[in-house]
PDB file of C-alpha atoms in Angstrom:
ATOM      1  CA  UNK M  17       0.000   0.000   0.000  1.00 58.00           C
ATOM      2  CA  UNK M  18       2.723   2.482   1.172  1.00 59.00           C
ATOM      3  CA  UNK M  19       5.054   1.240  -2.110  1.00 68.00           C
ATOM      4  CA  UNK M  20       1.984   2.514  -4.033  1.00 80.00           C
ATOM      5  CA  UNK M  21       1.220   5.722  -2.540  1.00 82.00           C
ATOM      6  CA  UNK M  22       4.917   6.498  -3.360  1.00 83.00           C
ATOM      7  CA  UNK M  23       4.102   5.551  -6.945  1.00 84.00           C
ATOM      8  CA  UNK M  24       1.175   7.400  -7.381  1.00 84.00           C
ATOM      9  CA  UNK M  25       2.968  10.917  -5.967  1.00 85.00           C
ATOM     10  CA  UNK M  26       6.114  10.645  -7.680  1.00 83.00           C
ATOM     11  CA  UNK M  27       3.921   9.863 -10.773  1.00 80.00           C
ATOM     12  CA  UNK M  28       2.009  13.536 -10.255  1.00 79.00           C
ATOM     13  CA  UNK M  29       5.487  15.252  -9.389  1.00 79.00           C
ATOM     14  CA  UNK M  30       7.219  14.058 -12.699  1.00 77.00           C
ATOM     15  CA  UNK M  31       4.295  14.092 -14.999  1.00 72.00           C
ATOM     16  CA  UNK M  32       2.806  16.550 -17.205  1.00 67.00           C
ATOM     17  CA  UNK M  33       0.290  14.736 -19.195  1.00 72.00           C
ATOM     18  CA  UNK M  34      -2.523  14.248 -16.351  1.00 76.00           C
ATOM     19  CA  UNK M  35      -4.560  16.941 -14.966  1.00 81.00           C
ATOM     20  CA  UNK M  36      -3.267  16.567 -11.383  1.00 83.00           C
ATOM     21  CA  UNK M  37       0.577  15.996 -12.453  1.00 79.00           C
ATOM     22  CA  UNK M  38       0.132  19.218 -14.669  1.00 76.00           C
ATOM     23  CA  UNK M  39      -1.649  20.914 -11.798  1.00 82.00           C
ATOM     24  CA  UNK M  40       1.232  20.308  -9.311  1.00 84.00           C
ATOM     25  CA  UNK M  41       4.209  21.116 -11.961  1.00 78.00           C
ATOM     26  CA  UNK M  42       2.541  24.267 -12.794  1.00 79.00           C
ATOM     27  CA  UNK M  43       2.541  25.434  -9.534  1.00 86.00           C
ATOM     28  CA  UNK M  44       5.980  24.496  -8.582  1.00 84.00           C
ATOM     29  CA  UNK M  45       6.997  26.806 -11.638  1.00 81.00           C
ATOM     30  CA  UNK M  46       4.962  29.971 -10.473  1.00 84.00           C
ATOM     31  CA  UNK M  47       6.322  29.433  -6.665  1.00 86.00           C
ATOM     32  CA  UNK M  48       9.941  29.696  -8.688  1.00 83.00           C
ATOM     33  CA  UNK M  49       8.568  33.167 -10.507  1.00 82.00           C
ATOM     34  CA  UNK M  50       7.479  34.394  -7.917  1.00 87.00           C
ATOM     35  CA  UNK M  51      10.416  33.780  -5.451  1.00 84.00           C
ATOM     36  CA  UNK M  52      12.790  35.154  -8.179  1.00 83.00           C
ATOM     37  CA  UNK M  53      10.215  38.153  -8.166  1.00 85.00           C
ATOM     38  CA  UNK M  54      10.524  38.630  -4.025  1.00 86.00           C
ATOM     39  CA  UNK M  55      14.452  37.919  -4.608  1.00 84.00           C
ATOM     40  CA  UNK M  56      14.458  41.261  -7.492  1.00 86.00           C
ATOM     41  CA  UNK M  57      11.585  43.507  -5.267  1.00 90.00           C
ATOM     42  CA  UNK M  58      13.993  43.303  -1.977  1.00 86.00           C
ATOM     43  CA  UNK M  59      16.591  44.837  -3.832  1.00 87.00           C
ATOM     44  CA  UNK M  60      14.638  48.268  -4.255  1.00 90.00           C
ATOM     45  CA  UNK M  61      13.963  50.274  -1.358  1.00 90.00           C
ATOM     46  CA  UNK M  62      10.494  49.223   0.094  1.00 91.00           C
ATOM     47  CA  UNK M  63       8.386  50.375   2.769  1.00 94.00           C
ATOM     48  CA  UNK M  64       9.611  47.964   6.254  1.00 93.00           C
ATOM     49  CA  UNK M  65       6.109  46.724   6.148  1.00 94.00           C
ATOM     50  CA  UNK M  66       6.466  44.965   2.399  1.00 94.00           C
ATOM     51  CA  UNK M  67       9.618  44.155   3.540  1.00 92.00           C
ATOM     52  CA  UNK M  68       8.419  42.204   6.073  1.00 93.00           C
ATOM     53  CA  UNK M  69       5.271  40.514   4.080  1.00 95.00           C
ATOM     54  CA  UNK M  70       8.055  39.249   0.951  1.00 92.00           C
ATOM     55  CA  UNK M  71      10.293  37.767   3.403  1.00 88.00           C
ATOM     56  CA  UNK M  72       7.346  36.088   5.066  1.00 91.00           C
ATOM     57  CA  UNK M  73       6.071  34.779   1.386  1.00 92.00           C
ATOM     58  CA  UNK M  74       9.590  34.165   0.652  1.00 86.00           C
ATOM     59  CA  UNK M  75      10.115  31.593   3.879  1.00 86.00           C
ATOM     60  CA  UNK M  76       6.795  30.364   3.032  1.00 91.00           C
ATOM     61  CA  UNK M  77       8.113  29.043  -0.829  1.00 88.00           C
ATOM     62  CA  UNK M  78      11.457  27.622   0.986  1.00 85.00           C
ATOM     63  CA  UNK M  79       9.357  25.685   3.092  1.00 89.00           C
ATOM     64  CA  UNK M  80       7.014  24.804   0.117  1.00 91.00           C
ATOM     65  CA  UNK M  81       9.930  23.560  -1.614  1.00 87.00           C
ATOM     66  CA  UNK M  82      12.010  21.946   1.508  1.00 89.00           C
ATOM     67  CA  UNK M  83       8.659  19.502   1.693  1.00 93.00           C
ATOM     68  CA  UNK M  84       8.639  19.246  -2.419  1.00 90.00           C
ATOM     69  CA  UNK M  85      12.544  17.782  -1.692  1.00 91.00           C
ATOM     70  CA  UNK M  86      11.333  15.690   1.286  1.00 92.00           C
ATOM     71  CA  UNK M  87       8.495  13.973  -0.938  1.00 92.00           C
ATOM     72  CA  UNK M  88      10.672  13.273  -3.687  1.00 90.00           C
ATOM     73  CA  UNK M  89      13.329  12.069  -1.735  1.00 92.00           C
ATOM     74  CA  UNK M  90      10.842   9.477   0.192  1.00 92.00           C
ATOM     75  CA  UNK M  91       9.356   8.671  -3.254  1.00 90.00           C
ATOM     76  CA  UNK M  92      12.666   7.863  -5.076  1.00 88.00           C
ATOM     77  CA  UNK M  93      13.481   4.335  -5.760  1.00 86.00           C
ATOM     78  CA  UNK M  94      16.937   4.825  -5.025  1.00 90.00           C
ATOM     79  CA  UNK M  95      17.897   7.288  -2.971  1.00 90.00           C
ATOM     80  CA  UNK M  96      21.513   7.544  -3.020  1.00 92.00           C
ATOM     81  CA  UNK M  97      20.874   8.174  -6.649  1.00 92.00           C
ATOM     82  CA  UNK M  98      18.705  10.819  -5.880  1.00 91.00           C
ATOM     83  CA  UNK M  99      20.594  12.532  -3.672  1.00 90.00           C
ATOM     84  CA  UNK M 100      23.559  12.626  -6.049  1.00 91.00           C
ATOM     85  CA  UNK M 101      21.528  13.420  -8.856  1.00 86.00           C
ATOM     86  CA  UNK M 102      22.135  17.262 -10.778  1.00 79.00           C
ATOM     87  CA  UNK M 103      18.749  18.261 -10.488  1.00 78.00           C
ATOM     88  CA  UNK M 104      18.400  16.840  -6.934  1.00 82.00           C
ATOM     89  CA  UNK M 105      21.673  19.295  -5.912  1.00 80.00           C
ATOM     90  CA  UNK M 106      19.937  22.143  -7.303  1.00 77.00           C
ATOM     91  CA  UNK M 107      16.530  21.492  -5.126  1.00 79.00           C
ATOM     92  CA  UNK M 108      18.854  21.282  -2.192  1.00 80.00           C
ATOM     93  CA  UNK M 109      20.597  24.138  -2.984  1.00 75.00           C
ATOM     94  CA  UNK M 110      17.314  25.850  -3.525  1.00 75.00           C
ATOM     95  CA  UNK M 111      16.636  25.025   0.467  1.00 79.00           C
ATOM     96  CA  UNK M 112      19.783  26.032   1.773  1.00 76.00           C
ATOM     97  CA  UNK M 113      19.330  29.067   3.537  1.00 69.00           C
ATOM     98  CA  UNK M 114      16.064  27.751   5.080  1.00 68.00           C
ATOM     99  CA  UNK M 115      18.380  25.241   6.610  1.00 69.00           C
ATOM    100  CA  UNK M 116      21.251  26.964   7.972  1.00 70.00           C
ATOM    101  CA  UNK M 117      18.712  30.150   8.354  1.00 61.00           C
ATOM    102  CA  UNK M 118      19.580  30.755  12.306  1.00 54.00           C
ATOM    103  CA  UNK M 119      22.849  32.829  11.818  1.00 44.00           C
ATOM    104  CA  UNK M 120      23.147  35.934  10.117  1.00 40.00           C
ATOM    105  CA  UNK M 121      24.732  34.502   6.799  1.00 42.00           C
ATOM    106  CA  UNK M 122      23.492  36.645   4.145  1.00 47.00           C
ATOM    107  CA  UNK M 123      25.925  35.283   2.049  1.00 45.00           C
ATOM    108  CA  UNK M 124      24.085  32.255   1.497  1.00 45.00           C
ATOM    109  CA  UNK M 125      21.385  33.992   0.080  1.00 50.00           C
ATOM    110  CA  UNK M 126      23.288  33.872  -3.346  1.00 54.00           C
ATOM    111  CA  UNK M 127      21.500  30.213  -3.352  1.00 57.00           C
ATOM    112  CA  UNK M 128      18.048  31.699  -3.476  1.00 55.00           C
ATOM    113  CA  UNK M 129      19.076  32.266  -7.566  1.00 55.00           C
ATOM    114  CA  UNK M 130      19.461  28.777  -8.017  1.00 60.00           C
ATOM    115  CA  UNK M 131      16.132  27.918  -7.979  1.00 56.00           C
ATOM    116  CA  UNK M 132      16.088  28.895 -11.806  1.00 59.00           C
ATOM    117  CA  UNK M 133      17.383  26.480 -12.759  1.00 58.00           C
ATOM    118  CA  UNK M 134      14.696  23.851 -11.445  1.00 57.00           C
ATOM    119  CA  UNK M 135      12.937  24.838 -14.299  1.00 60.00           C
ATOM    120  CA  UNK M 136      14.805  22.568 -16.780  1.00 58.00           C
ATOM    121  CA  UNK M 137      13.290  19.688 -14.910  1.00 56.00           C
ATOM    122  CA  UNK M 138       9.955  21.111 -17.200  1.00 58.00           C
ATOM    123  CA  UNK M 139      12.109  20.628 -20.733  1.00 56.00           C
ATOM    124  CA  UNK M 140      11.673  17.245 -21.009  1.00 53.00           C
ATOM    125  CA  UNK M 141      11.045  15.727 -24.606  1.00 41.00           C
ATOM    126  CA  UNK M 142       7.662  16.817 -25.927  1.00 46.00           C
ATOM    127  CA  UNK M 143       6.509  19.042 -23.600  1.00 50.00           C
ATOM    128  CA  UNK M 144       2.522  19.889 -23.578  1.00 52.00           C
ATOM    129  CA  UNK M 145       2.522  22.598 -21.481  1.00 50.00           C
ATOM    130  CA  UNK M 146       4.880  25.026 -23.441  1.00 53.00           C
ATOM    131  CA  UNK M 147       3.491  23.247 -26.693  1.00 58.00           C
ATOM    132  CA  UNK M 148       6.830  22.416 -27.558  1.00 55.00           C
ATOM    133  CA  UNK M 149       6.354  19.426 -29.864  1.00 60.00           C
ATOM    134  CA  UNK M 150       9.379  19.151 -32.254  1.00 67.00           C
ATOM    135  CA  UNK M 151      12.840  18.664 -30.646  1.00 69.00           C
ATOM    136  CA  UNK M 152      14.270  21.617 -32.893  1.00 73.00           C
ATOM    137  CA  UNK M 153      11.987  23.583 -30.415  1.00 71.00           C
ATOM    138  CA  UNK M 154      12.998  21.955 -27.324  1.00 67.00           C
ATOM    139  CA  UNK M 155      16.512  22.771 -27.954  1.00 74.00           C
ATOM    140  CA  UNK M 156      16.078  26.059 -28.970  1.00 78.00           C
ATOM    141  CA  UNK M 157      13.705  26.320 -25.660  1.00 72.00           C
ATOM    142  CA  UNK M 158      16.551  24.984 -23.326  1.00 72.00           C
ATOM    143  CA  UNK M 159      19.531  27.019 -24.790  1.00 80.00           C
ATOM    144  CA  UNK M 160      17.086  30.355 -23.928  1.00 80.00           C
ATOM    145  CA  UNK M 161      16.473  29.067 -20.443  1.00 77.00           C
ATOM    146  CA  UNK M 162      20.201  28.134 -20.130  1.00 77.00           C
ATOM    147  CA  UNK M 163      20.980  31.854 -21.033  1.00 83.00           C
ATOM    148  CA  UNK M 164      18.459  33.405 -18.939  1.00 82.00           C
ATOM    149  CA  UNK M 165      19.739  31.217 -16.329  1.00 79.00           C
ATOM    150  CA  UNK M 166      23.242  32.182 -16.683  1.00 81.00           C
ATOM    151  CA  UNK M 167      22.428  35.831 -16.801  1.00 85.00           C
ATOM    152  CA  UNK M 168      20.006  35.525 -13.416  1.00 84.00           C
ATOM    153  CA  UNK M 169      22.608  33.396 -11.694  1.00 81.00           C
ATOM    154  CA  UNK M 170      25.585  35.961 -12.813  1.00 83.00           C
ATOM    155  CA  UNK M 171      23.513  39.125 -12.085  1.00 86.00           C
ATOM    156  CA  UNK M 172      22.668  37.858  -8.435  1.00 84.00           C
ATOM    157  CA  UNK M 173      26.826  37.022  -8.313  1.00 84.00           C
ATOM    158  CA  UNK M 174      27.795  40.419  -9.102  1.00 87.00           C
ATOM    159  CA  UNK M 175      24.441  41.977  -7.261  1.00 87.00           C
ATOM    160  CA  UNK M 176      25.696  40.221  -3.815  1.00 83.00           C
ATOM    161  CA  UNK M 177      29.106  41.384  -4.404  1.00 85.00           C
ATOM    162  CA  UNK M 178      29.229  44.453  -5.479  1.00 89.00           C
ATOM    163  CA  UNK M 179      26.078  46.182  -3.843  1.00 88.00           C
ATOM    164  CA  UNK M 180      27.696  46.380  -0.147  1.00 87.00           C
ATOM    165  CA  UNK M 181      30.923  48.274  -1.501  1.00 91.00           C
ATOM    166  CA  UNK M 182      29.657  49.685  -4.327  1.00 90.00           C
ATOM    167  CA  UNK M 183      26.205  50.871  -3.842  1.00 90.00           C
ATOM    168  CA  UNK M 184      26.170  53.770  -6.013  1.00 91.00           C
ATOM    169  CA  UNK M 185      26.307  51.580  -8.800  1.00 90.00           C
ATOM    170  CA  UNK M 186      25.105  48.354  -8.292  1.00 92.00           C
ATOM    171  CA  UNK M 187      21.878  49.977  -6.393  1.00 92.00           C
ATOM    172  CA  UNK M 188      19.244  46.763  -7.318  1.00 91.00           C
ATOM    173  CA  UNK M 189      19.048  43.882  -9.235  1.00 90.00           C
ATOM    174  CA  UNK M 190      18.855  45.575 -12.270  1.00 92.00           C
ATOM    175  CA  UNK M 191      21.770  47.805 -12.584  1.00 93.00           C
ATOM    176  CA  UNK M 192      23.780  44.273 -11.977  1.00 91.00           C
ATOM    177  CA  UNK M 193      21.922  42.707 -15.077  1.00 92.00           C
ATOM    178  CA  UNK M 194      22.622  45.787 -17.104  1.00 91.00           C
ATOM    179  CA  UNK M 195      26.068  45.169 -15.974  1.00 91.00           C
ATOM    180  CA  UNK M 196      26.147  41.319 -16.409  1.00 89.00           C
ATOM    181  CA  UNK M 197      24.724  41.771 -20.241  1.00 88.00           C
ATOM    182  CA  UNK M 198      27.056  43.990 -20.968  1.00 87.00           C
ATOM    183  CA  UNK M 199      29.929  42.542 -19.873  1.00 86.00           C
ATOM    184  CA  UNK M 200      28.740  39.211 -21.324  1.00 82.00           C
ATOM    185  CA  UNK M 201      28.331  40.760 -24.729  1.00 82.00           C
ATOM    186  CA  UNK M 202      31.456  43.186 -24.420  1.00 77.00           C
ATOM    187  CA  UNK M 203      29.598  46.009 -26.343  1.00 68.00           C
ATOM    188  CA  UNK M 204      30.935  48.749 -23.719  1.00 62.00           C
ATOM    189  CA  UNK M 205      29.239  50.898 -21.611  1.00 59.00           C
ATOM    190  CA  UNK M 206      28.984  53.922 -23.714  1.00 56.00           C
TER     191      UNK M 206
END
């Protein structure tokens, strides 16, 4: 009974073709949109009272996704190969600073742009839900996430790096992706 319970979930949390599977997906990729959006909103100065509310919502989507972890983990068949697995890492990395969250190590916040990239787990072969049917397409789809990953990920580097030193400059999220494109594409700022 408890052997197909663990079926049954893991089914919903890797497919995309039911209703429920769909459902579940879909709402593990707007919890990622909208913790990049708290991540990009706390970087602009906000009344202490928003402030408060994102980082509430924010905890709120670690948790969310700390449990998602948990449930795959218990569902896995193997889970040594699980936990070893790429995408696996990037959950956990995901849940990081919900799990070392007692100290004052904003640091580790650099993690929190990570969680982009649990998207590719949604660019699997013939995907319905982006109505991506030809693999020309799916390609195509992944290189663009892989970019906008890249940029994200290098943007929150430089963000967490340069805004306590250089404030003037780097003064939210983005001024460091104006930065990071730039660079990346070496036209100059001019």
């Amino acid at each position: 009974m408890v052997n197909s319970y663990r079926q049954k979930i893991s089914l919903y949390l890797e497919d995309l073709e039911s209703p429920t599977g769909l459902a579940i997906n879909l709402a593990i990729l707007g919890l990622i949109f909208i913790s990049l959006g708290v991540f990009v909103a706390e970087t602009y100065s906000i009344p202490n009272g928003w402030k408060i509310w994102l980082d509430r919502l924010d905890l709120a989507i670690v948790i969310v996704f700390a449990l998602e972890y948990l449930v795959r983990l218990w569902c896995a068949e193997s889970k040594l190969k699980f936990i070893f697995s790429i995408l696996s890492f990037i959950d956990l990395l995901a849940i990081v600073p919900l799990l070392i969250g007692f100290a004052d190590i904003r640091f580790v916040r650099i993690f929190r742009w990570f969680r982009i990239l649990r998207i590719i787990r949604f660019f699997e072969l013939q995907i319905f839900v982006f109505q991506i049917k030809t693999e020309d397409k799916v390609i195509l789809a992944r290189i663009l996430l892989t970019l906008f990953s890249i940029i994200f990920v290098y943007s929150g580097l430089i963000y967490q790096i340069e805004h306590p030193v250089n404030s003037q400059a780097f003064a939210n999220f983005f001024d460091a992706i104006y930065f990071s494109i730039v660079t990346m594409t070496t036209v100059g700022f001019g």
